[in-house]
Short mmCIF file of C-alpha atoms in Angstrom, two decimals:
data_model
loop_
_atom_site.label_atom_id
_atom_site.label_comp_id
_atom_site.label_asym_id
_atom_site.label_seq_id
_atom_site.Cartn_x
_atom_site.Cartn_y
_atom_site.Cartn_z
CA UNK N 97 -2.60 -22.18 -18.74
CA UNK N 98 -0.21 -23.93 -16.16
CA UNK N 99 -1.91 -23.05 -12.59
CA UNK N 100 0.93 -24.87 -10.92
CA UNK N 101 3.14 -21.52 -12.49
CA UNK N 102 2.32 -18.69 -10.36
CA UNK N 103 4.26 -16.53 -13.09
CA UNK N 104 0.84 -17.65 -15.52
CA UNK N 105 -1.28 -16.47 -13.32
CA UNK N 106 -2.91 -13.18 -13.68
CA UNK N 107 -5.16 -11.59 -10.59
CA UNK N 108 -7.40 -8.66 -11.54
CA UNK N 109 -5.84 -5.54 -9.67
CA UNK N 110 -8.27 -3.15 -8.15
CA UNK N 111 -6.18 -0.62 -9.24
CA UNK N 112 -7.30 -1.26 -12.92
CA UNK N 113 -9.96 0.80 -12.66
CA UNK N 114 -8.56 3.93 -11.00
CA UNK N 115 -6.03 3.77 -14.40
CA UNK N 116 -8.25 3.18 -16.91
CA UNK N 117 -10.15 6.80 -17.14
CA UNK N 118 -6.28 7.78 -18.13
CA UNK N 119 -5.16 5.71 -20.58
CA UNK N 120 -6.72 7.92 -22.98
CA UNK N 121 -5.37 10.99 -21.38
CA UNK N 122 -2.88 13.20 -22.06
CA UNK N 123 -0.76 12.33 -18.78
CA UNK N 124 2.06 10.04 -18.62
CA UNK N 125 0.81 7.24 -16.05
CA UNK N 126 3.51 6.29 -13.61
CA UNK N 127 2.76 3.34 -11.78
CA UNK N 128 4.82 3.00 -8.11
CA UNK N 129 5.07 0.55 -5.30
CA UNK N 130 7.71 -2.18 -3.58
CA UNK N 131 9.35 -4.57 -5.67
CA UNK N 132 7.51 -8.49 -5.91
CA UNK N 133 4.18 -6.30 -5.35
CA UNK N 134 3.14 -7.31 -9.12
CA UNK N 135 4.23 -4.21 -11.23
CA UNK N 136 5.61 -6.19 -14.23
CA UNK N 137 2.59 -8.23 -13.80
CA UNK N 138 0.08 -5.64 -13.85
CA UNK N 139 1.77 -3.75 -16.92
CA UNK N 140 2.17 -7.05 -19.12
CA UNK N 141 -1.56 -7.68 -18.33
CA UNK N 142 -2.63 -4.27 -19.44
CA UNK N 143 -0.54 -4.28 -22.70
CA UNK N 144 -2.51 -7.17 -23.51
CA UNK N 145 -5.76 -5.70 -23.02
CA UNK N 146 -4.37 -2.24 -24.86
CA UNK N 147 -3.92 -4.53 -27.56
CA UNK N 148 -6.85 -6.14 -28.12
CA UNK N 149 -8.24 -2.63 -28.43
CA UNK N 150 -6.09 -2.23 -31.32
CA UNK N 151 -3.59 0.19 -29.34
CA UNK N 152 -0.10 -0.38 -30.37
CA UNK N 153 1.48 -0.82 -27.32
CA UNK N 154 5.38 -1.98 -26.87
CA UNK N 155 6.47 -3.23 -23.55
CA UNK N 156 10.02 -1.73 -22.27
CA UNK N 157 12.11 -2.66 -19.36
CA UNK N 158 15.08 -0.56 -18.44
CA UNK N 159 17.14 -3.21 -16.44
CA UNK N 160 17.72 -4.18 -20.24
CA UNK N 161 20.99 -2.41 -20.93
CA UNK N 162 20.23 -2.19 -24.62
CA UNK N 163 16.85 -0.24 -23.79
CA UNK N 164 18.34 2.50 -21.79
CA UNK N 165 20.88 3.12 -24.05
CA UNK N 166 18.79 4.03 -26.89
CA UNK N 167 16.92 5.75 -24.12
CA UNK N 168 20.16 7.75 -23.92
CA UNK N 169 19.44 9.67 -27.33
CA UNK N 170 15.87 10.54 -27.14
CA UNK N 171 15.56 11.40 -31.29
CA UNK N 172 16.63 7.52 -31.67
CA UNK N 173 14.30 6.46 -28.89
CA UNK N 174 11.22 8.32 -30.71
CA UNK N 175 12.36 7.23 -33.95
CA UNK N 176 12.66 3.40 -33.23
CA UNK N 177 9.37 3.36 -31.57
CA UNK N 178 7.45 5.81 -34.18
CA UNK N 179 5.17 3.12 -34.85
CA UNK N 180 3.63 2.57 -31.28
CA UNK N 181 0.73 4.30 -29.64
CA UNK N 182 1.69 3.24 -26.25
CA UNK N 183 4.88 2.60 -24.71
CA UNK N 184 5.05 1.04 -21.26
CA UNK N 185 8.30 1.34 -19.88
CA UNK N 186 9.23 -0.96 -16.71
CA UNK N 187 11.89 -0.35 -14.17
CA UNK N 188 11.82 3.66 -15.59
CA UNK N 189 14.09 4.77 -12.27
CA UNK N 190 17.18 3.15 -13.79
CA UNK N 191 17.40 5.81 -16.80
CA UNK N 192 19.83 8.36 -16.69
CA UNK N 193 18.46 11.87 -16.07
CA UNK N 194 14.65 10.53 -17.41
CA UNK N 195 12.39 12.99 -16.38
CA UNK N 196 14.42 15.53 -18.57
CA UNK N 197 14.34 12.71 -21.03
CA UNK N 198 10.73 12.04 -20.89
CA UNK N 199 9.29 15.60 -20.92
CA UNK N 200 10.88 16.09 -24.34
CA UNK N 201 9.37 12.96 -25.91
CA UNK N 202 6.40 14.22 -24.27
CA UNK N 203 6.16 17.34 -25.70
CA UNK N 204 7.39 16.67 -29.16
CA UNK N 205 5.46 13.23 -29.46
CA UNK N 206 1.71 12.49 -29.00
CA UNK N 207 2.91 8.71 -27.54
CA UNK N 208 1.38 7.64 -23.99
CA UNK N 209 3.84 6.72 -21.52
CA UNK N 210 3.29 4.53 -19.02
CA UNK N 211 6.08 4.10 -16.31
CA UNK N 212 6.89 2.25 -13.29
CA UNK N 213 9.59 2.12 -10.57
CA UNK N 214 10.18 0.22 -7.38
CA UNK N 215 10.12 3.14 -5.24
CA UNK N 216 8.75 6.51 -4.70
CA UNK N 217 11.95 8.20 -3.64
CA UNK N 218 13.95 7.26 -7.02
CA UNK N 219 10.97 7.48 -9.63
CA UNK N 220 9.39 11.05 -7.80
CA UNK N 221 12.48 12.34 -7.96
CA UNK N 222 13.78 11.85 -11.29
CA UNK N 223 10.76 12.32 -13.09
CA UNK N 224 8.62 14.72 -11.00
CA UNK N 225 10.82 18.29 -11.21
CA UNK N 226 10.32 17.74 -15.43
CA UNK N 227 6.91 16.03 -15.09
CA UNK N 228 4.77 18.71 -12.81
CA UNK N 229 1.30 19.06 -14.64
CA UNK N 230 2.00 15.94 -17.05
CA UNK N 231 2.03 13.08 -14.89
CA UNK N 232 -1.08 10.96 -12.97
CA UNK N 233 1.25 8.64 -9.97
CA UNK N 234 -0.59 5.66 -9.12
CA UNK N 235 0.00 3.06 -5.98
CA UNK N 236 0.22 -0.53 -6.39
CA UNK N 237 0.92 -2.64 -3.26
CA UNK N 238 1.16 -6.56 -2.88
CA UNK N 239 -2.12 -8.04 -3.07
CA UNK N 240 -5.78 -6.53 -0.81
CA UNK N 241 -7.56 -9.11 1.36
CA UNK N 242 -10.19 -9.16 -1.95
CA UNK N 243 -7.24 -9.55 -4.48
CA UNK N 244 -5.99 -12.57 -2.21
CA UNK N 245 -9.31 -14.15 -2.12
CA UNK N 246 -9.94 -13.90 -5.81
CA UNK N 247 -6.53 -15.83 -5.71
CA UNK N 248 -6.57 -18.32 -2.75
CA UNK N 249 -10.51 -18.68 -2.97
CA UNK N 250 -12.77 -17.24 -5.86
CA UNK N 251 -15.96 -18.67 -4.85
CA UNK N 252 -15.41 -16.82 -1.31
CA UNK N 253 -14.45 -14.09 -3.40
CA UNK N 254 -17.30 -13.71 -5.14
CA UNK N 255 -19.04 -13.56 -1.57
CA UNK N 256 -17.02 -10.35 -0.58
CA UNK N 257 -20.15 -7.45 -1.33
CA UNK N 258 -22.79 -9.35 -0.91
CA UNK N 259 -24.93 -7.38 1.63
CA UNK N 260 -27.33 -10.17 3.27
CA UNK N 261 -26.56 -11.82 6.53
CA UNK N 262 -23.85 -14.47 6.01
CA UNK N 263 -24.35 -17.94 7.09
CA UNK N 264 -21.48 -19.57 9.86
CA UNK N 265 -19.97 -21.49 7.32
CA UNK N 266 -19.21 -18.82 4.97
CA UNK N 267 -18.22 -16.52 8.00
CA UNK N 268 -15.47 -19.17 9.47
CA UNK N 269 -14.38 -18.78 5.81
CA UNK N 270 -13.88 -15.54 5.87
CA UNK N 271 -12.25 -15.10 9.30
CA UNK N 272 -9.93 -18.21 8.30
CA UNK N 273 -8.91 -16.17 5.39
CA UNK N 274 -8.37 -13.42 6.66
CA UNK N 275 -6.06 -14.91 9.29
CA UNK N 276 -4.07 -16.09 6.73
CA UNK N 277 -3.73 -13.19 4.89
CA UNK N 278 -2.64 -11.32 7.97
CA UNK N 279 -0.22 -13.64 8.76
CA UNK N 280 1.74 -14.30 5.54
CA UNK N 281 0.58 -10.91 3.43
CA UNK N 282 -0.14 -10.51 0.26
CA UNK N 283 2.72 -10.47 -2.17
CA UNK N 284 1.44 -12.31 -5.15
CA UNK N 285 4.09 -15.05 -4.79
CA UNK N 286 3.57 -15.67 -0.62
CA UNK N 287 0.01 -15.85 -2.36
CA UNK N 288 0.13 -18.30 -4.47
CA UNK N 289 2.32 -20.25 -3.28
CA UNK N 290 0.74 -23.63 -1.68
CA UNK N 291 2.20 -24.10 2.15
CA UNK N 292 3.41 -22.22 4.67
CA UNK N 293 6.71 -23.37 4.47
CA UNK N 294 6.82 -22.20 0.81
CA UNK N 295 5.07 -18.84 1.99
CA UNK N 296 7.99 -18.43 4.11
CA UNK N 297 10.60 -18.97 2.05
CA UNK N 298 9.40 -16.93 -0.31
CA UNK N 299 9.14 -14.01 1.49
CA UNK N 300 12.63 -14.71 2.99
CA UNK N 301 13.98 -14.45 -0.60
CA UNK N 302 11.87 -11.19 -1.28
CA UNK N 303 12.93 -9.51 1.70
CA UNK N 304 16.83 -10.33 1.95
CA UNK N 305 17.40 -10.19 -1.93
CA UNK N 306 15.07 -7.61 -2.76
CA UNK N 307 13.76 -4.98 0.15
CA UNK N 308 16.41 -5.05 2.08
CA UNK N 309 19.15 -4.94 -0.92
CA UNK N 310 17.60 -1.93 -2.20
CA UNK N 311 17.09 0.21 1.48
CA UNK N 312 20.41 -0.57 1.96
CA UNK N 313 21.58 0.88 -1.18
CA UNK N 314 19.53 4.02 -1.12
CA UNK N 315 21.05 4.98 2.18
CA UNK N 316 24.14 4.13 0.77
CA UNK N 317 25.16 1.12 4.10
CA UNK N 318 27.76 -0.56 4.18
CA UNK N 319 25.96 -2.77 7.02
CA UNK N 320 22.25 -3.47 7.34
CA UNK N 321 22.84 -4.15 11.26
CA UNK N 322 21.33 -1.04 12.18
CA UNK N 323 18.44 -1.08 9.66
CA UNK N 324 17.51 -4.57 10.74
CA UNK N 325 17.67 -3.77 14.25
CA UNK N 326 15.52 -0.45 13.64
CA UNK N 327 12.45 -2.31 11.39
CA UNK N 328 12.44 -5.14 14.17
CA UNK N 329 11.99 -2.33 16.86
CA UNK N 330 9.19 -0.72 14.54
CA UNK N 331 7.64 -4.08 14.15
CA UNK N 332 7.34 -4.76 17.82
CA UNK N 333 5.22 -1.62 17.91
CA UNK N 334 2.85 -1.69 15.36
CA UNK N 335 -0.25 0.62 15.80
CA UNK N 336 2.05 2.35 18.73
CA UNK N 337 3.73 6.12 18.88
CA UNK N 338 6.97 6.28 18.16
CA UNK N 339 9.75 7.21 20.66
CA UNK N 340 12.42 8.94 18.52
CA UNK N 341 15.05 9.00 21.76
CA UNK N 342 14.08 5.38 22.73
CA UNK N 343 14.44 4.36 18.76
CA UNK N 344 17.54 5.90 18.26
CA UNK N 345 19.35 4.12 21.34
CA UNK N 346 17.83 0.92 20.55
CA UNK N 347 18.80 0.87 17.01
CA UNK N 348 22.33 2.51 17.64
CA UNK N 349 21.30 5.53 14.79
CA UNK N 350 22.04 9.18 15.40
CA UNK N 351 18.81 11.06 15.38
CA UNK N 352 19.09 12.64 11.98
CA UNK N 353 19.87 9.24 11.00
CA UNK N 354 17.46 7.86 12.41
CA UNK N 355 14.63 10.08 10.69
CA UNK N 356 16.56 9.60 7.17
CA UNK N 357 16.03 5.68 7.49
CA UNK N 358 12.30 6.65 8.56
CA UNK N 359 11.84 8.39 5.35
CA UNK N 360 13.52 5.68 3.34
CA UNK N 361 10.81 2.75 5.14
CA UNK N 362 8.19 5.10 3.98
CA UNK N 363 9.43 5.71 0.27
CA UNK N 364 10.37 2.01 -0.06
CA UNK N 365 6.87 1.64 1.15
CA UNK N 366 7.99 -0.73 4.00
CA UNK N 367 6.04 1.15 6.86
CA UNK N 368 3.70 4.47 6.86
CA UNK N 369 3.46 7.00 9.63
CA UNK N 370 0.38 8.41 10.78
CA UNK N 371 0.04 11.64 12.36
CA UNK N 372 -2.36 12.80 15.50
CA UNK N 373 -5.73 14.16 14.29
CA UNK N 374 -5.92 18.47 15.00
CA UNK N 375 -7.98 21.34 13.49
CA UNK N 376 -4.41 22.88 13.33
CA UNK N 377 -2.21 20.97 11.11
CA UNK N 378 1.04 22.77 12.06
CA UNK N 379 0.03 20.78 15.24
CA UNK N 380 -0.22 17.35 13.66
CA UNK N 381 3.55 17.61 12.00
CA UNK N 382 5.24 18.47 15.90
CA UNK N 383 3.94 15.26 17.40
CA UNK N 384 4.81 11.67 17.57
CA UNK N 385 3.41 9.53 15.11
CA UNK N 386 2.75 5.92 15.04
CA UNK N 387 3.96 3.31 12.44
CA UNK N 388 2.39 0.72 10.64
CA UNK N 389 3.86 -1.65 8.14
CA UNK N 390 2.53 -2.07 4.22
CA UNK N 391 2.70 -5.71 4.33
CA UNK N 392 1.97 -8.06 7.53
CA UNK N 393 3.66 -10.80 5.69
CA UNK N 394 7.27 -8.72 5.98
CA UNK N 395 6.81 -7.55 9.28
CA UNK N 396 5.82 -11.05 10.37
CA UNK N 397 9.12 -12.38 9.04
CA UNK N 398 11.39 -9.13 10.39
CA UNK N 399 9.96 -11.01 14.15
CA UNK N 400 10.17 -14.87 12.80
CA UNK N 401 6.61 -14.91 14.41
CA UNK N 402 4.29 -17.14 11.52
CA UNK N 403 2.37 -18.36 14.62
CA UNK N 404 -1.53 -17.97 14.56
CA UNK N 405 -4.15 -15.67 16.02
CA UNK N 406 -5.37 -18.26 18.91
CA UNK N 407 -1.28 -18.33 19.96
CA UNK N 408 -0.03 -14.18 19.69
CA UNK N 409 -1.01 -11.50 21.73
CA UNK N 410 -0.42 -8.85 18.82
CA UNK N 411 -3.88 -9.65 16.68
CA UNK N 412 -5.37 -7.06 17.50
CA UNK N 413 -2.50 -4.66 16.02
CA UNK N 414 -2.36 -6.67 13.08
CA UNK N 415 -6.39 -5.97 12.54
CA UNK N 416 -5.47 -2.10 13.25
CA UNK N 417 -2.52 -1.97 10.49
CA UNK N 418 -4.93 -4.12 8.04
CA UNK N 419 -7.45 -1.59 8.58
CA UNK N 420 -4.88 1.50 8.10
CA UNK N 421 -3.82 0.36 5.28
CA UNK N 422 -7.32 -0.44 3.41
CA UNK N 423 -7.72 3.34 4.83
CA UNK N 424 -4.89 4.62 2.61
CA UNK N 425 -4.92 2.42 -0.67
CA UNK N 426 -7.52 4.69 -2.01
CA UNK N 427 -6.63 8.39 -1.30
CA UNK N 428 -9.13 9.35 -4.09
CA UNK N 429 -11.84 8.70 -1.54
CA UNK N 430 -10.11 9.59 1.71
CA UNK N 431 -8.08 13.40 1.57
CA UNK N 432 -5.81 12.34 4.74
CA UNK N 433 -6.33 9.18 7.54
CA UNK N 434 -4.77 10.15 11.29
CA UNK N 435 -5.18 9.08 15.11
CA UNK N 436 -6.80 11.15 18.13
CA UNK N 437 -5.33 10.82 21.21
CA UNK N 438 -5.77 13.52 23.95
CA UNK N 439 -3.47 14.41 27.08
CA UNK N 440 -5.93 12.98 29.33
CA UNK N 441 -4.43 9.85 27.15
CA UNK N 442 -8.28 9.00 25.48
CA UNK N 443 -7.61 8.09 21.93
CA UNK N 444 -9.59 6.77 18.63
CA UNK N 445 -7.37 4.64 16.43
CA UNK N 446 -8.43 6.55 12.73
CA UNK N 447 -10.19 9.72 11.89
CA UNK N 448 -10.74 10.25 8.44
CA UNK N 449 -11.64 13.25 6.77
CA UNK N 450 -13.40 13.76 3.14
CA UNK N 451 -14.80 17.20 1.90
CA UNK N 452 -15.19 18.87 5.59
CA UNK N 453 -16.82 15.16 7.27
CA UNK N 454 -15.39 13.54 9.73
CA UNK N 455 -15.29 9.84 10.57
CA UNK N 456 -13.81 8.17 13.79
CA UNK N 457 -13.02 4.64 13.20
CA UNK N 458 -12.23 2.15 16.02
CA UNK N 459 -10.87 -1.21 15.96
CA UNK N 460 -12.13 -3.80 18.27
CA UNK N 461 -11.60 -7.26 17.00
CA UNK N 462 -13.98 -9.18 19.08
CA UNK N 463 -17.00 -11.09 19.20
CA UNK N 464 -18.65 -8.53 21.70
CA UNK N 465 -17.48 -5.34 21.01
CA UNK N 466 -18.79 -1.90 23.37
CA UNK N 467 -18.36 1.77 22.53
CA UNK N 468 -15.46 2.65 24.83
CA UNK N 469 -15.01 5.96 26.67
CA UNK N 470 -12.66 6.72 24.36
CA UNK N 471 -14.85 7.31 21.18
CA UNK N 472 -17.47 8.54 23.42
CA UNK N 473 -15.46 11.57 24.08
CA UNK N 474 -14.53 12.10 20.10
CA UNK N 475 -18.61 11.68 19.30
CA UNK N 476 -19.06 14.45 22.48
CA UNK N 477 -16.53 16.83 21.03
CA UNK N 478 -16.89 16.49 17.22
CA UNK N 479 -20.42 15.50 16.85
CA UNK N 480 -19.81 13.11 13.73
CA UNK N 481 -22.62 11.97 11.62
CA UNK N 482 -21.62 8.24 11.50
CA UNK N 483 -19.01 6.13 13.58
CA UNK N 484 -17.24 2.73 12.33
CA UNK N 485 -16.16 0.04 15.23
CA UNK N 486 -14.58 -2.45 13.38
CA UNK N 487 -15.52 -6.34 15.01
CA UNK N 488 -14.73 -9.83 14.48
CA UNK N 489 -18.02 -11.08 13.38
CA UNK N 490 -20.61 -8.15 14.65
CA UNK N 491 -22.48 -6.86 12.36
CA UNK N 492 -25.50 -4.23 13.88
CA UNK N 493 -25.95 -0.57 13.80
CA UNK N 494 -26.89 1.82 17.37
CA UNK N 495 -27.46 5.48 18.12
CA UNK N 496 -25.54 7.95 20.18
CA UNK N 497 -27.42 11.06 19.75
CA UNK N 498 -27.30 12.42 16.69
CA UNK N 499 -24.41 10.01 15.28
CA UNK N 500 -24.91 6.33 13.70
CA UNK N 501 -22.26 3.81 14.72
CA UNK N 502 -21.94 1.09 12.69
CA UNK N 503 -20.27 -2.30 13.98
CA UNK N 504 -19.08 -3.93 10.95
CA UNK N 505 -16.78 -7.11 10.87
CA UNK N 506 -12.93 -6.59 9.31
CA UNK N 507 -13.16 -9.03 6.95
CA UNK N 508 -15.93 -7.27 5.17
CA UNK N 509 -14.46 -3.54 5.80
CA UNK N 510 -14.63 -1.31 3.03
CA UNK N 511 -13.99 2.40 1.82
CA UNK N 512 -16.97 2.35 -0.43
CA UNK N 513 -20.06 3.19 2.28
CA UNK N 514 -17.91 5.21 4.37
CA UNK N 515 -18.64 8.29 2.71
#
């Protein structure tokens, strides 16, 4: 193997394992997320290993023209590809009416299908009005903080679960890391590529010739001035409610314009909106959300700001939106992720909510971290059984009546104990 060629280079994908219990299921897999997150990757990989277990599985991409033609006449497709168990078909959102396609091969043919698209908006929508009760929709983002460290730094890696005290060496490792990681993001290519300056011009390229390209051609612009101006507002604010007025006469968009673009960041899966924490979920839906981005690394470059935590004032909103999104990578474990914030202005940063439990999770990325007044209120009024405040490098556990709080450092923040 060349390890100088990132293309070579395969990094094991969490999201493996949430797949495999359906490869041998009935339901076509689809398989969504950003372009240059590592979906061709990912499928080329698992073709492989369907291989070696003696599946016969074809890989398919649809920006070939020759492939969705003979995708045009499904008795031809089914015919030419009778000899397959598995076909894996890349880039799926560039077929002609495919979901109508798809559900007859899937009803005539016992075939797995395995499909993939660069965004939620174009895939969901031509597949899911055919697909309803025959298709299992799977995330994959760029790279987590453990997928970049089995990339940038295995041995660290390898470091990641272990549940004994860490020594200060091993710690600065991690925080350094993480840094890093926050800074630049994790598409695999910013990953593996070996200095900054690389980093950056790499993610330059994926965001002007890919990301931005493709917004601009779902809402159908014939100038990105607007867009730009409205993702550098939104990355300004990060962790912050939005202010649809003050948006819309920044960015120069009409208010239903405005929200259309919105909904296009979220399908694209540029930025996610969270909504306030209620008992009444009619509630949640009337009030102002607040935004955070899917990747650091392109909201970093929207500002031009590469600069490092001992230099920016915004860390601390970069640890919240790393947080968020480890929060909502895994929805199998979480039902729903939101905010509390009360008129009195007292708010948590994340309540999450799992089978009728409730967790408050606060951010507070420092070396000497307190319960504020804040969370105190939440544990008051909700009386939770355990409490997350996520630190720097504070690791300990205390009791406020009858709820645990756990301190727990970000770099070593994960879904698995939560529940």
């Amino acid at each position: 193997m060349n390890k100088n060629n990132p293309a070579e280079i395969y990094i094991e994908r969490t999201i493996e394992a949430e797949i495999r219990p359906f490869i041998n299921r009935r339901e076509v897999i689809s398989l969504v997320g950003s372009r240059q997150s590592g979906k061709t990757t990912f499928l080329n990989h698992l073709q492989k290993e369907l291989l070696k277990e003696d599946k016969k599985t074809v890989y398919i991409t649809f920006e070939n023209i020759q492939s969705r033609q003979l995708f045009e006449n499904p008795e031809e497709f089914k015919s030419y590809y009778q000899d397959y168990d598995v076909l894996i078909i890349d880039e799926f959102h560039y077929a002609k009416e495919g979901g109508q396609k798809l559900k007859y091969l899937y009803d005539i043919t016992d075939k797995k299908y395995i499909i993939s698209g660069s965004s939620s908006l174009e895939l969901t929508f031509k597949t899911g009005r055919y697909m309803v009760g025959r298709i299992a929709t799977f995330k994959l983002l760029p790279f987590s903080f453990e997928e970049f460290l089995s990339a940038s730094d295995k041995p660290l890696s390898n470091l990641f679960k272990l549940e004994k005290p860490l020594s200060k060496v091993i710690e600065s490792s991690f925080l350094k890391n993480l840094e890093t990681y926050l800074i630049y993001g994790g598409y695999p290519a910013v990953v593996l590529a070996k200095s900054n300056i690389e980093k950056e011009k790499i993610l330059e390229g994926i965001v002007d010739n890919y990301l931005l390209r493709d917004i601009k051609d779902l809402l159908s612009l014939i100038t990105e001035e607007e867009l730009i101006k409205l993702i550098k507002l939104l990355a300004g604010q990060i962790g912050n409610l939005i202010n649809y007025n003050e948006l819309s006469t920044l960015s120069g968009l009409k208010y239903k314009q405005l929200l259309n673009h919105l909904e296009i960041l979220k399908k694209t899966y540029i930025i996610d909106l969270i909504r306030p924490y209620s008992t009444n979920r009619r509630t949640e839906l009337v009030k102002n959300p607040k935004v955070y981005f899917s990747d650091l690394g392109f909201r970093n470059y929207i500002l031009g700001d590469f600069r490092s935590f001992d230099k920016r004032q915004d860390f601390g909103s970069m640890i919240e939106d790393y947080i968020y999104t480890k929060l909502t990578n895994n929805q199998t474990i979480i039902s729903r992720v939101n905010f509390w914030r009360t008129k009195s202005g007292a708010e948590v940063d994340f309540i999450i909510e799992k089978e009728g439990k409730v967790v408050p999770i606060e951010v507070k990325y420092s070396s000497t971290p307190v319960v504020g007044k804040s969370l105190y209120s939440f544990i008051n009024k909700y009386k939770p059984n355990i409490t997350y405040i996520v630190t720097k490098d504070v690791e300990k556990s205390i009791r406020i009546d009858k709820t645990e709080v756990f301190f727990i450092p970000a770099y070593k923040f994960s879904l698995d104990p939560l529940l």
